[in-house]
Structures are given as structure tokens and as C-alpha cells.
Short mmCIF file of C-alpha atoms (C1' of nucleotides) in Angstrom, two decimals:
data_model
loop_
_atom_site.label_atom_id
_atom_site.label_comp_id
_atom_site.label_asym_id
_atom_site.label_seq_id
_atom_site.Cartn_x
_atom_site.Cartn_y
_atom_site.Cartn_z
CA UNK A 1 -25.59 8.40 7.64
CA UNK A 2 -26.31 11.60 9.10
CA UNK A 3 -24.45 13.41 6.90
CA UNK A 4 -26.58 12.27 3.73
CA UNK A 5 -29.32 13.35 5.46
CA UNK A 6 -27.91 16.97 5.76
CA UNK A 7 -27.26 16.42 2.02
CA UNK A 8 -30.49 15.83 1.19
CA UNK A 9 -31.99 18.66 3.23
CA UNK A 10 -29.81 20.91 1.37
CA UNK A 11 -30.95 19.39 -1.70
CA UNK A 12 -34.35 19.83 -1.43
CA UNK A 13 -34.06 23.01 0.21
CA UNK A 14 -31.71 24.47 -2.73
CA UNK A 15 -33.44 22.38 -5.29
CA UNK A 16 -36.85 24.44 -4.35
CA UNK A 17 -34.92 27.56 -3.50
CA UNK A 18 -33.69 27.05 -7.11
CA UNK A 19 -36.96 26.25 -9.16
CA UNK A 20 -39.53 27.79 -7.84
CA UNK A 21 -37.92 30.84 -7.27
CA UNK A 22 -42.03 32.50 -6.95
CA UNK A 23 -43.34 31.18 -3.73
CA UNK A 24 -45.16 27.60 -5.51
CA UNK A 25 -48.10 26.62 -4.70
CA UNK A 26 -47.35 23.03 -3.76
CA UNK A 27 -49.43 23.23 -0.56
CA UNK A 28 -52.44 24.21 -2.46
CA UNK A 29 -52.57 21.41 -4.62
CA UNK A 30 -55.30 18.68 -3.40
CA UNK A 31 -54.16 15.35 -2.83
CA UNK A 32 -54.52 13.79 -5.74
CA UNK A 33 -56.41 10.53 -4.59
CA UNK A 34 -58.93 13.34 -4.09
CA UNK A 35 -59.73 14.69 -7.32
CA UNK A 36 -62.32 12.77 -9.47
CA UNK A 37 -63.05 13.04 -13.28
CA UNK A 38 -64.69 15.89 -12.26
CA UNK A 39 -61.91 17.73 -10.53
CA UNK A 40 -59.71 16.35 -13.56
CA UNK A 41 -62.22 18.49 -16.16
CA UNK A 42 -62.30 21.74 -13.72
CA UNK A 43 -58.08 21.68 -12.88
CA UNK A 44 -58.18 21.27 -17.03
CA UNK A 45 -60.18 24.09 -18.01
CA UNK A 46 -58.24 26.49 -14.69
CA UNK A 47 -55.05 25.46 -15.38
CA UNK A 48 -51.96 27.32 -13.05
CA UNK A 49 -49.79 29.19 -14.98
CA UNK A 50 -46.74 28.44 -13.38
CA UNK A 51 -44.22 31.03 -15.74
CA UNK A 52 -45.91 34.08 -16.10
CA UNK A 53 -47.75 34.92 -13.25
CA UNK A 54 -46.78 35.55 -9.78
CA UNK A 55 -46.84 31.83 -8.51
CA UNK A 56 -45.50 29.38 -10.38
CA UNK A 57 -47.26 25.90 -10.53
CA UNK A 58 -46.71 23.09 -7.98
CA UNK A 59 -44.58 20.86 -10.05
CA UNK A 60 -42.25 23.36 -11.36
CA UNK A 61 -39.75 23.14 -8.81
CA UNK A 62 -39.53 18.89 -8.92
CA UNK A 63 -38.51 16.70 -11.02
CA UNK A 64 -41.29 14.93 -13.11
CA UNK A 65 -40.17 11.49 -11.46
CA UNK A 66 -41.00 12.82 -8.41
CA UNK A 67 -44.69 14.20 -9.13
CA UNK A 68 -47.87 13.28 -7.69
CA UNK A 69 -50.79 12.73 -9.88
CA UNK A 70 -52.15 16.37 -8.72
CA UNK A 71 -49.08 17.96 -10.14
CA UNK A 72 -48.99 15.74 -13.01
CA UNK A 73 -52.69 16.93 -13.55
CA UNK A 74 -51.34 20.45 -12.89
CA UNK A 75 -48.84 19.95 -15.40
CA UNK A 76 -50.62 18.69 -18.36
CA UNK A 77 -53.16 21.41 -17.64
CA UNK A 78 -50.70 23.88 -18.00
CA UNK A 79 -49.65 22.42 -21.53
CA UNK A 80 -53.15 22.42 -22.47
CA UNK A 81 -53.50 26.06 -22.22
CA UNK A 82 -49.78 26.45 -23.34
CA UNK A 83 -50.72 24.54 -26.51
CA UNK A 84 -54.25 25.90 -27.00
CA UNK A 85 -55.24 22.64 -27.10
CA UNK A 86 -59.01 21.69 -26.89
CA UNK A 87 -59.05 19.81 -23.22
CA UNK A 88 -62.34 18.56 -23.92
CA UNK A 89 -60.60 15.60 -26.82
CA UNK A 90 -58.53 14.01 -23.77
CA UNK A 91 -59.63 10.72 -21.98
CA UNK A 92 -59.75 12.29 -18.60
CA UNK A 93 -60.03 8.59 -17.24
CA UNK A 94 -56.28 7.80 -17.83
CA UNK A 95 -54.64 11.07 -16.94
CA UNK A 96 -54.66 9.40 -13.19
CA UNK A 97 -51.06 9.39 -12.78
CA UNK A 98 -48.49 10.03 -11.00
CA UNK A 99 -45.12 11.26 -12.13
CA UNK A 100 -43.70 7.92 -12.44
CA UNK A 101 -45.80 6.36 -14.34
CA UNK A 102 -46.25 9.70 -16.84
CA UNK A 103 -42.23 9.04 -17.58
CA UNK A 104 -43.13 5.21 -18.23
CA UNK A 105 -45.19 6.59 -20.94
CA UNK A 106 -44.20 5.70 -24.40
CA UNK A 107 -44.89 8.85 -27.33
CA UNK A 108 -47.63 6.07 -28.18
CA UNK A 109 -49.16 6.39 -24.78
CA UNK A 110 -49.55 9.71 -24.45
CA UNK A 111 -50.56 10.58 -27.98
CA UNK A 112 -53.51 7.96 -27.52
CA UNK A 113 -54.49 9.53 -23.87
CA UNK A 114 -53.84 13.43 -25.26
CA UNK A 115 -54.08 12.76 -28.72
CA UNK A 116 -52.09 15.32 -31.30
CA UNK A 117 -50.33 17.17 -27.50
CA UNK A 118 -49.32 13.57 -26.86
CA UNK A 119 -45.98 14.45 -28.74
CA UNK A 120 -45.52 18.05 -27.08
CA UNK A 121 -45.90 16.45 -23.52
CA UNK A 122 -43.39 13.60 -24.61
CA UNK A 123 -40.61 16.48 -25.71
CA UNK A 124 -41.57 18.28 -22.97
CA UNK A 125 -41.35 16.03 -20.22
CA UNK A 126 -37.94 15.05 -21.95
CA UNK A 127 -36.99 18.46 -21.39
CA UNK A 128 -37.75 18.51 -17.94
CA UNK A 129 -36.25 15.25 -17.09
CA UNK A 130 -32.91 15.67 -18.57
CA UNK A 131 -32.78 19.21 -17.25
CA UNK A 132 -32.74 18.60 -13.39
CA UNK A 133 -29.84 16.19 -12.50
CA UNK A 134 -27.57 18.45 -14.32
CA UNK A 135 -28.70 21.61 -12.81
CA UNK A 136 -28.26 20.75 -9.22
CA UNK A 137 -26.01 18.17 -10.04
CA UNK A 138 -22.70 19.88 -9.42
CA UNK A 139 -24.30 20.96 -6.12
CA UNK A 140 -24.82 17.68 -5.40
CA UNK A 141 -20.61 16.48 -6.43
CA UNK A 142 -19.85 18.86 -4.03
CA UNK A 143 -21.86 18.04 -1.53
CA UNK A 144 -21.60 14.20 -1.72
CA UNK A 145 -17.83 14.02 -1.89
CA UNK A 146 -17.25 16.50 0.58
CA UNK A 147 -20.11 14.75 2.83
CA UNK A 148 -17.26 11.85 2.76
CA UNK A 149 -14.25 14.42 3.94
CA UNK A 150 -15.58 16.38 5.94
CA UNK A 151 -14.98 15.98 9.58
CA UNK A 152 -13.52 18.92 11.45
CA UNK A 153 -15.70 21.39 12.14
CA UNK A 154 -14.49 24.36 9.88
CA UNK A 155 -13.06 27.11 12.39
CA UNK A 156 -14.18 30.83 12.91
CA UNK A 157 -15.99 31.48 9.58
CA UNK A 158 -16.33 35.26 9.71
CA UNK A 159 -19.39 36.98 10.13
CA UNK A 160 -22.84 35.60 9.00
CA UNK A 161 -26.04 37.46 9.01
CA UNK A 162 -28.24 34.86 8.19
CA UNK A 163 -31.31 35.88 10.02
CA UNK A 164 -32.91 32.55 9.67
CA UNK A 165 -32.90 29.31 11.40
CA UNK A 166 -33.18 27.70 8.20
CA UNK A 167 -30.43 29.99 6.49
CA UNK A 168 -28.11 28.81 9.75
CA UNK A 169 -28.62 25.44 8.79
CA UNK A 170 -28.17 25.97 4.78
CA UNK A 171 -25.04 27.87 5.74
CA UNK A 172 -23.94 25.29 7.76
CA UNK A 173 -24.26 22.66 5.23
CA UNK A 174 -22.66 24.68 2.50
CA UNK A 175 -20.11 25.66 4.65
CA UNK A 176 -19.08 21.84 4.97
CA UNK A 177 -20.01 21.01 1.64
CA UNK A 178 -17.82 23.74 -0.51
CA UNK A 179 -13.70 23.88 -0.58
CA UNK A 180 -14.94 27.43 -1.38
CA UNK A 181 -16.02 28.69 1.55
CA UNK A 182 -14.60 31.26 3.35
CA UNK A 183 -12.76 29.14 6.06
CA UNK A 184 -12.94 25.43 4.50
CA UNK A 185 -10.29 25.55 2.21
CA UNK A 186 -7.87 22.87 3.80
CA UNK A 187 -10.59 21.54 6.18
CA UNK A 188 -10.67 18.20 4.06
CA UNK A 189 -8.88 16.59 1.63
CA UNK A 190 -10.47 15.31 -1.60
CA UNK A 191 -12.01 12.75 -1.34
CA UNK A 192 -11.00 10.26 -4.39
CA UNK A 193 -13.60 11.54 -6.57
CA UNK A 194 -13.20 15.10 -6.43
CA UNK A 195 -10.67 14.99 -8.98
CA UNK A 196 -12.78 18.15 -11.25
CA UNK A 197 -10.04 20.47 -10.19
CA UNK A 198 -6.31 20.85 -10.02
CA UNK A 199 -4.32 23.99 -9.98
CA UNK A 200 -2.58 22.75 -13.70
CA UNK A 201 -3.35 24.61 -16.52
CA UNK A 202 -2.62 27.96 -16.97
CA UNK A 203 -1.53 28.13 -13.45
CA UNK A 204 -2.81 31.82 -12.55
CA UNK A 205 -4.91 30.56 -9.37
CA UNK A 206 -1.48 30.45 -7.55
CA UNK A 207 -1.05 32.17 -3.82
CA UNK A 208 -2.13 35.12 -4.11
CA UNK A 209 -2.89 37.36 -1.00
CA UNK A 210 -5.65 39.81 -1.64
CA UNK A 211 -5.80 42.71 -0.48
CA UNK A 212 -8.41 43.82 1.48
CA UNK A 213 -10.22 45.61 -1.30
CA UNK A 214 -12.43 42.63 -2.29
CA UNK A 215 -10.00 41.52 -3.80
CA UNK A 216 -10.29 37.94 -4.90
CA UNK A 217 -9.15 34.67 -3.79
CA UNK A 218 -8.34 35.35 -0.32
CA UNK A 219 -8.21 31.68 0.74
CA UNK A 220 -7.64 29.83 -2.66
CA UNK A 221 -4.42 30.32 -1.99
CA UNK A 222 -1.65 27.47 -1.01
CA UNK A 223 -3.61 24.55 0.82
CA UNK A 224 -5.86 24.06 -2.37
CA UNK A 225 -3.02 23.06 -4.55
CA UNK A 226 -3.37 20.39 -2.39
CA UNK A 227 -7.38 20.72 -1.94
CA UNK A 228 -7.58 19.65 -5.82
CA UNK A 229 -4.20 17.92 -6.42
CA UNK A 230 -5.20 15.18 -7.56
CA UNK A 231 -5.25 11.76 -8.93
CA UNK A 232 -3.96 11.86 -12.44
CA UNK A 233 -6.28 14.90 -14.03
CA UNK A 234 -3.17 17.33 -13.69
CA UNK A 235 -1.29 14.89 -15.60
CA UNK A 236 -3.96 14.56 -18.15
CA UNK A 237 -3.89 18.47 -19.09
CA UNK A 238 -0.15 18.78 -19.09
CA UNK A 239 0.35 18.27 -22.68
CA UNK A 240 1.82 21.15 -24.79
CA UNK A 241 1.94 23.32 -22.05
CA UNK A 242 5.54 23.73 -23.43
CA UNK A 243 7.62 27.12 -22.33
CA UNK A 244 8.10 29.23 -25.00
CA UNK A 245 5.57 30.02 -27.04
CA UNK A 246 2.94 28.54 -27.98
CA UNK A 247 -0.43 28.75 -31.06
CA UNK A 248 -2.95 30.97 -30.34
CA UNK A 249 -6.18 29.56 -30.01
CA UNK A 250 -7.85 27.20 -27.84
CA UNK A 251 -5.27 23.77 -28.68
CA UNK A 252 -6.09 20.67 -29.33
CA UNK A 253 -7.94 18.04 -27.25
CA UNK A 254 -6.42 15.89 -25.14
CA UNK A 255 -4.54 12.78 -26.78
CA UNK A 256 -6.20 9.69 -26.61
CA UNK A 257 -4.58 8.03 -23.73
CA UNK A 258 -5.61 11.81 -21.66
CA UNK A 259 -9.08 11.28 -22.90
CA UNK A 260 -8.99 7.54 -21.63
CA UNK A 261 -8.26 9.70 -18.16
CA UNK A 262 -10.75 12.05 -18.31
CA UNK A 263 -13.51 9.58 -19.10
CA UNK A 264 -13.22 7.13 -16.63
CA UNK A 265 -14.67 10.19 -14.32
CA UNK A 266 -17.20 11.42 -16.91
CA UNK A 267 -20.85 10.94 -16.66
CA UNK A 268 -21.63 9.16 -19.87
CA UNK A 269 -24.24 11.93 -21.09
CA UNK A 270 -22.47 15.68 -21.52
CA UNK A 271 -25.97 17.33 -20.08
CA UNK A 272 -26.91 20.45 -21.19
CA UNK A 273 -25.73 22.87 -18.43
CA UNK A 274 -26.49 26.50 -18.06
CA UNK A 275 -25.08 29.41 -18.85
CA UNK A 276 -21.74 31.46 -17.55
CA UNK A 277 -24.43 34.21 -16.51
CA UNK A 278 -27.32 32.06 -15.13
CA UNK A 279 -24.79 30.29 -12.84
CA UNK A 280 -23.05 33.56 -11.76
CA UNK A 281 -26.77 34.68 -11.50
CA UNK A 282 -27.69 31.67 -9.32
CA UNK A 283 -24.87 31.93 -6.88
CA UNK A 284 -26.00 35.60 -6.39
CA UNK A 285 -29.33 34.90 -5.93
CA UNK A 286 -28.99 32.50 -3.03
CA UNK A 287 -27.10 34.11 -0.25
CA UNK A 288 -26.68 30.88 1.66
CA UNK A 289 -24.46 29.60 -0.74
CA UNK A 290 -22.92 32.75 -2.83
CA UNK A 291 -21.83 33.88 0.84
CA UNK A 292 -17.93 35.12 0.15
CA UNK A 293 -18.19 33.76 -3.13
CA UNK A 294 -19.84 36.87 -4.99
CA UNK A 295 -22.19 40.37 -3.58
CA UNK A 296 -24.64 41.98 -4.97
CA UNK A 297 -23.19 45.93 -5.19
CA UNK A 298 -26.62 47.15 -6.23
CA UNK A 299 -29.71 44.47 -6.60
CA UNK A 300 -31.68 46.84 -8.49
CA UNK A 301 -29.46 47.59 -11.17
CA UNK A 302 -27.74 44.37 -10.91
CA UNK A 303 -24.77 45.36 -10.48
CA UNK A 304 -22.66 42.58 -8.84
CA UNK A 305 -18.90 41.86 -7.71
CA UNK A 306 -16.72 38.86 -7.58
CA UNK A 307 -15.22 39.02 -3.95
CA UNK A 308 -13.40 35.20 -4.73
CA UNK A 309 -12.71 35.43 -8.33
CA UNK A 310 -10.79 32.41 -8.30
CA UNK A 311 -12.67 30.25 -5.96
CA UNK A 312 -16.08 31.18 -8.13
CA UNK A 313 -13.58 30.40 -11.52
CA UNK A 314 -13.17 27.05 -9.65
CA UNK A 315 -16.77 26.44 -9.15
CA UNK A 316 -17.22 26.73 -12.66
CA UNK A 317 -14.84 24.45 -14.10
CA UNK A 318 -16.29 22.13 -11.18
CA UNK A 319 -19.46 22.69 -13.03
CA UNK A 320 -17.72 22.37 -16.49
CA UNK A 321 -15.53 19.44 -15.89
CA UNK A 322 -12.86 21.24 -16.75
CA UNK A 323 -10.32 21.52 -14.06
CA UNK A 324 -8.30 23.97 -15.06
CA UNK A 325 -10.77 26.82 -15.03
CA UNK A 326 -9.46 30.30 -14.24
CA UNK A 327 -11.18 34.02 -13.27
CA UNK A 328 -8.96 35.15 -16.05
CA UNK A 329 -10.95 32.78 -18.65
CA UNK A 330 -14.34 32.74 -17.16
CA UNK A 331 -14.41 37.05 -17.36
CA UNK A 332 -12.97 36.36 -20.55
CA UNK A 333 -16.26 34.58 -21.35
CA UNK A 334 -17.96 37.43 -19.19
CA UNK A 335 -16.38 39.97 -21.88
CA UNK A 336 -18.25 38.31 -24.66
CA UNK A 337 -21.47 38.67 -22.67
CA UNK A 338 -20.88 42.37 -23.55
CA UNK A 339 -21.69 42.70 -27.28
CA UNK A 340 -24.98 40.38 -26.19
CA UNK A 341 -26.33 42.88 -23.37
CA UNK A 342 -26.27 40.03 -20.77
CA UNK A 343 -23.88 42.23 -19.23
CA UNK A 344 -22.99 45.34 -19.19
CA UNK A 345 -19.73 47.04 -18.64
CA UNK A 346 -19.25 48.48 -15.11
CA UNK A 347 -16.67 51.29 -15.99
CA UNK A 348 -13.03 51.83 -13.81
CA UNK A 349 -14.34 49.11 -11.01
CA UNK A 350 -12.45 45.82 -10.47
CA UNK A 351 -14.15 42.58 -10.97
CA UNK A 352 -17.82 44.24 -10.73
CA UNK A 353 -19.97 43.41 -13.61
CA UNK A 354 -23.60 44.49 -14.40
CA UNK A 355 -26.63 42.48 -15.51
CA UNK A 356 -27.60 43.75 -18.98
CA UNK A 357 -31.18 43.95 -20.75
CA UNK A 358 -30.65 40.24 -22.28
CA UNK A 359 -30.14 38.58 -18.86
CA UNK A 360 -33.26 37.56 -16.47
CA UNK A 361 -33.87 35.90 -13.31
CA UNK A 362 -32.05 37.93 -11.21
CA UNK A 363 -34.32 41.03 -10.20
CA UNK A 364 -36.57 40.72 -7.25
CA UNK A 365 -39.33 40.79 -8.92
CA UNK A 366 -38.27 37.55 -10.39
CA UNK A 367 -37.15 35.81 -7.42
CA UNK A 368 -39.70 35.96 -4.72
CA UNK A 369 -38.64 34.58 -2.02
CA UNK A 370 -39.48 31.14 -1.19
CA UNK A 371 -37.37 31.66 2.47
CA UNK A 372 -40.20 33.42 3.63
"C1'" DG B 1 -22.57 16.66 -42.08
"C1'" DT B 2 -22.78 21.46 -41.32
"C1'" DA B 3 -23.68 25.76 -39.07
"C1'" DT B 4 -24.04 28.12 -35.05
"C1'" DC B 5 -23.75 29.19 -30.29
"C1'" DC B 6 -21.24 29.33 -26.20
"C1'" DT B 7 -17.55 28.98 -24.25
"C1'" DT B 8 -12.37 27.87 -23.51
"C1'" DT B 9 -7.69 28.86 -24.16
"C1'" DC B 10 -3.99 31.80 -25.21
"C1'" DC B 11 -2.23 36.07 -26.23
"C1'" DT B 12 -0.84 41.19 -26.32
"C1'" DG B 13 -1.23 45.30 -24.33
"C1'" DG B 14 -3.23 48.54 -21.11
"C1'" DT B 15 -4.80 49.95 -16.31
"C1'" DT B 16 -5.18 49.86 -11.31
"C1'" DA C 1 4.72 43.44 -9.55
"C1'" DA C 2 0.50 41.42 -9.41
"C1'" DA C 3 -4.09 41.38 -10.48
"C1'" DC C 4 -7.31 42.78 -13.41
"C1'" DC C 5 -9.41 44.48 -17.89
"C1'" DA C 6 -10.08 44.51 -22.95
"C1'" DG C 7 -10.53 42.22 -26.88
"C1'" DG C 8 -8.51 39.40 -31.02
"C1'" DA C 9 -7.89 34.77 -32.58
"C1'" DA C 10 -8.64 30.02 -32.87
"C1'" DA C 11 -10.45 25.94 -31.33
"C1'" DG C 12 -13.81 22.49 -28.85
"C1'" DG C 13 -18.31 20.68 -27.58
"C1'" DA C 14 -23.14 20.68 -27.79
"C1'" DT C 15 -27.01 21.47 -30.27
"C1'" DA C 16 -30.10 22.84 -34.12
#
DNA sequence: GTATCCTTTCCTGGTT
DNA sequence: AAACCAGGAAAGGATA
């Protein structure tokens, strides 16, 4: 299928985009059939640092499964140095490989081949594992049910300076891929999974017709009732959404038959996701896919605006699971970011937030470009 | 089991 | 009038 193909490009193109946001150094890394016990000792005692300094380290951006013993070698090297650990106590003879087989290890394994860091790679690589399918893996919803809708080409889309080839061809696969983008809402219905979203809930994602001041939700308006109408989730969330008034406060969970609902499209494990602000911070930090959805109004001061409030409130509760996700609740949640200094208030100006001194990842600096 | 963090949900009231 | 902003209150879910 052509189209998974696509997906896949976009994958790997936003998965690198994503993690290894400081040019990596994957093509510098030897093969690792070439390296003997020899090159094992010297890539040991030189280990990359991938975090701090301006490159980061060939297997940041991939998922350990997916390493080659030279990036597994790259990896443990990096923890060696990380830990302070004295490289000289490891049985260089059975670091040999690859990615696969370091996730076959047992905590056994690895503390006889790295002795006491045995237990720090374990956690580690735990960390790593279980953080990549839920990072991208909303991306990758999107992408794979809509790779199943989507037919029509999407009409005019608006104006697109993408100055790469490469951008195009991200673009183009977004553009298919998201209900969000300028242009696509309406260009397919859901498939049967995409049930995340529904215009229940609180209901304040209704037509709307923005103005032409930025103003939000220009094309979440009428045909995405039917975009994320769905297959039973609206009827899940109904519950006490009684007229009249109602308690304050977040109410209860669903009842147990609405739960039975919900979980039938749940992944079994709740994966730690990111952040409100690292996922507004990702969307602005990749142009191909933030196009229409959010701008940066100064990069060096991060100052940002929402240009589809509701259509990047969507995208969230995507994210989330939660399909009745609104702008008004997500800058609710942006509010709170306040009193941290992940944000900052931007004074008298409509949906435009600021990074604050507790946020990262967004300045230049930090994300080199890989595109180049 | 508990505490805490990070939202999520709802609300009132104010501003654009 | 609608959309947005501000922030209190209470609750849920995940994690430490």
C-alpha cells in the first residue's frame, strides 16, 4: 500500500525531526561489524555526548529496538561516562549487540556483562523503550486511520512556503493525514477507529466563523461534527451533562458500562505522554505539521499564537484520549503554566502565549535543524 | 496506600 | 454576542 509507505516516510522523517532535534551523528557512526574489541575500548573511553553538546548521539533519535550494535556501543558508552563508571570492569567481548538483542537482555544479563551499571542500563533502556510509541504515537493514529480515508485530494490549501522538496512532501502527507489541516476538514470521514473525538462535552467547539484576526477555528466548524461523530464515544460522555446546574469540579468518571465503551478502544498501557507545553512546543517547532495549527509571533522570545485554537484543543484530546477536549480547557491548563514560569503571560493579546524560564526545547539554539 | 503532579472539568466574572 | 481571558474549586489519572 502506497499510502503506508507515505506513512512511514513521515514517520521516520518526523520521528528524527522529533528526537534528534541537533543534527545526529548517525552517519558518522562505523558500521558496527567493523569495530573490534579494540574499537569497543576506544568508542568506551570517547564516548558521544548526545544531550549536552551540540550533536546529539546516533541512537538518540531511534528507538532502542531499532539500534545497531554501533549505536548500542554508542549508547552504553554514553552511560558509562553518564554514570562515572570505570569502563575498564566491562567484558567488552559481549557488548556485540545490536539493539534487539540489548532489549532481550534480562537485569541478570546486563549486570553480569556491565556489572553494578547493569541495573542503570536496564531502567534506562526501560525508559527509552516505553517512551517512543507514545510520543509519536498519536502521530501515527492520525496518520494510519486517515491513511484508510483519505482519498480526494484535499482542494486549494492556501499558501505554503515550504522551501523544501522534502517539506513539500511532509506537508503533503500531513495535509492528508490531519482533519486539522487547513482545507481537510470534511475531506474524509472517520474511519471506524478514529472515534478519539466528538464534538460532546462541553460543546464550545461549535461553528464558529473567525474572524480574520487569527482568530481560531476557522474550519473546525460544521463538517467536523460529523468529522468526529462517532461510534458510541459521544454517548459514553453524555452522563450528567444535565441543564441546570451542575457541581463544580471535575465530576465523576464515567459509569461502568461508559468505561466498558471507552476501553474497548484503549491501548491497554496509559503511557506516559508529555506535557501540555512540550506538545504545544512540538507542534511549533515543526512547521510542516504546526502549519495553520499554531505561529511563532516572535521565536526569540518565544512568544507564540494559537491561529486554530480549537482544532489544536482537538489534537490534544486526540493525544489525551479524551474526546471532548476544548481551547477553553487546554488554556485553562495553559493558565496554570503561569505560576510555574513555563509560560508567561502575554498581556492584552488574544490567544498568544509566551514560553517562560521553566520551559526548554523550543529556542533555536535547541533545535538545530536536522532539515538542513 | 498515600502524596503529589499535571491536568481536566466546570464555573463566575471580566475583557475584547 | 461570541470568543477569549483569569483564576477558583474539585476531581481524575499517573507516578513517586
Amino acid at each position: 500500500m502506497a499510502a503506508t509507505c507515505e506513512i512511514s516516510n513521515v514517520f521516520s522523517n518526523y520521528f528524527s525531526t522529533m528526537y534528534s532535534s541537533e543534527d545526529p551523528t548517525l552517519a558518522s557512526v562505523p558500521p558496527a561489524a567493523a569495530l573490534g574489541a579494540d574499537d569497543l575500548a576506544l568508542a568506551l573511553s570517547s564516548p558521544q555526548m548526545p544531550l549536552e553538546g551540540a550533536e546529539k548521539a546516533s541512537w538518540s533519535g531511534e528507538q532502542p529496538q531499532l539500534w545497531s550494535k554501533a549505536q548500542v556501543l554508542d549508547w552504553v558508552s554514553y552511560q558509562v561516562e553518564k554514570h562515572k563508571y570505570d569502563a575498564s570492569t566491562i567484558d567488552l567481548s559481549r557488548c556485540d549487540m545490536d539493539g534487539a538483542a540489548l532489549c532481550r537482555c534480562a537485569p541478570e544479563e546486563l549486570r553480569l556483562v556491565f556489572g553494578p551499571l547493569g541495573d542503570q542500563l536496564y531502567s534506562q533502556l526501560w525508559d527509552l523503550t516505553s517512551s517512543f510509541p507514545d510520543e509519536l504515537g498519536w502521530i501515527m493514529e492520525l496518520l494510519e486511520k486517515d491513511s484508510m480515508t483519505l482519498q480526494e485530494p484535499l482542494g486549494d490549501q492556501g499558501p505554503f512556503e515550504q522551501g523544501s522538496p522534502f517539506a513539500q512532501e511532509m506537508l503533503e502527507d500531513y495535509r492528508q493525514a490531519s482533519p486539522f489541516y487547513p482545507g481537510s476538514v470534511g475531506a474524509g470521514a472517520p474511519s471506524p477507529g478514529s472515534s478519539e473525538v466528538s464534538t460532546t462535552g462541553t460543546g464550545t467547539s461549535q461553528s464558529s466563523h473567525a474572524s480574520d484576526s487569527g482568530g481560531s477555528d476557522v474550519d473546525l466548524d460544521a463538517p467536523d461534527t460529523k468529522l468526529f461523530s462517532g461510534d458510541g464515544l459521544p454517548d459514553c460522555k453524555k452522563g450528567d451533562l444535565k441543564h441546570g446546574k451542575r457541581k463544580r469540579g471535575r465530576p465523576r468518571k464515567l459509569s461502568k458500562e461508559s468505561r466498558e465503551c471507552m476501553e474497548s478502544k484503549k491501548n491497554k498501557h496509559a503511557p506516559r505522554g508529555t506535557h501540555l507545553w512540550e506538545f504545544i512546543r512540538d507542534i511549533l517547532i515543526h512547521p510542516e505539521l504546526n502549519e495553520g495549527l499554531m505561529k511563532w509571533e516572535n521565536r526569540q522570545e518565544g512568544v507564540f499564537k494559537f491561529l486554530r485554537s480549537e482544532a489544536v484543543a482537538q489534537l490534544w484530546g486526540q493525544k489525551k484520549k479524551n474526546s471532548s477536549m476544548t481551547y477553553e480547557k487546554l488554556s485553562r491548563a495553559m493558565r496554570y503554566y503561569y505560576k510555574r514560569e513555563i509560560l508567561e503571560r502575554v498581556d492584552g493579546r488574544r490567544l498568544v502565549y509566551k514560553f517562560g524560564k521553566n520551559s526548554s526545547g523550543w529556542k533555536e539554539g535547541e533545535v538545530a535543524g536536522r532539515r538542513n
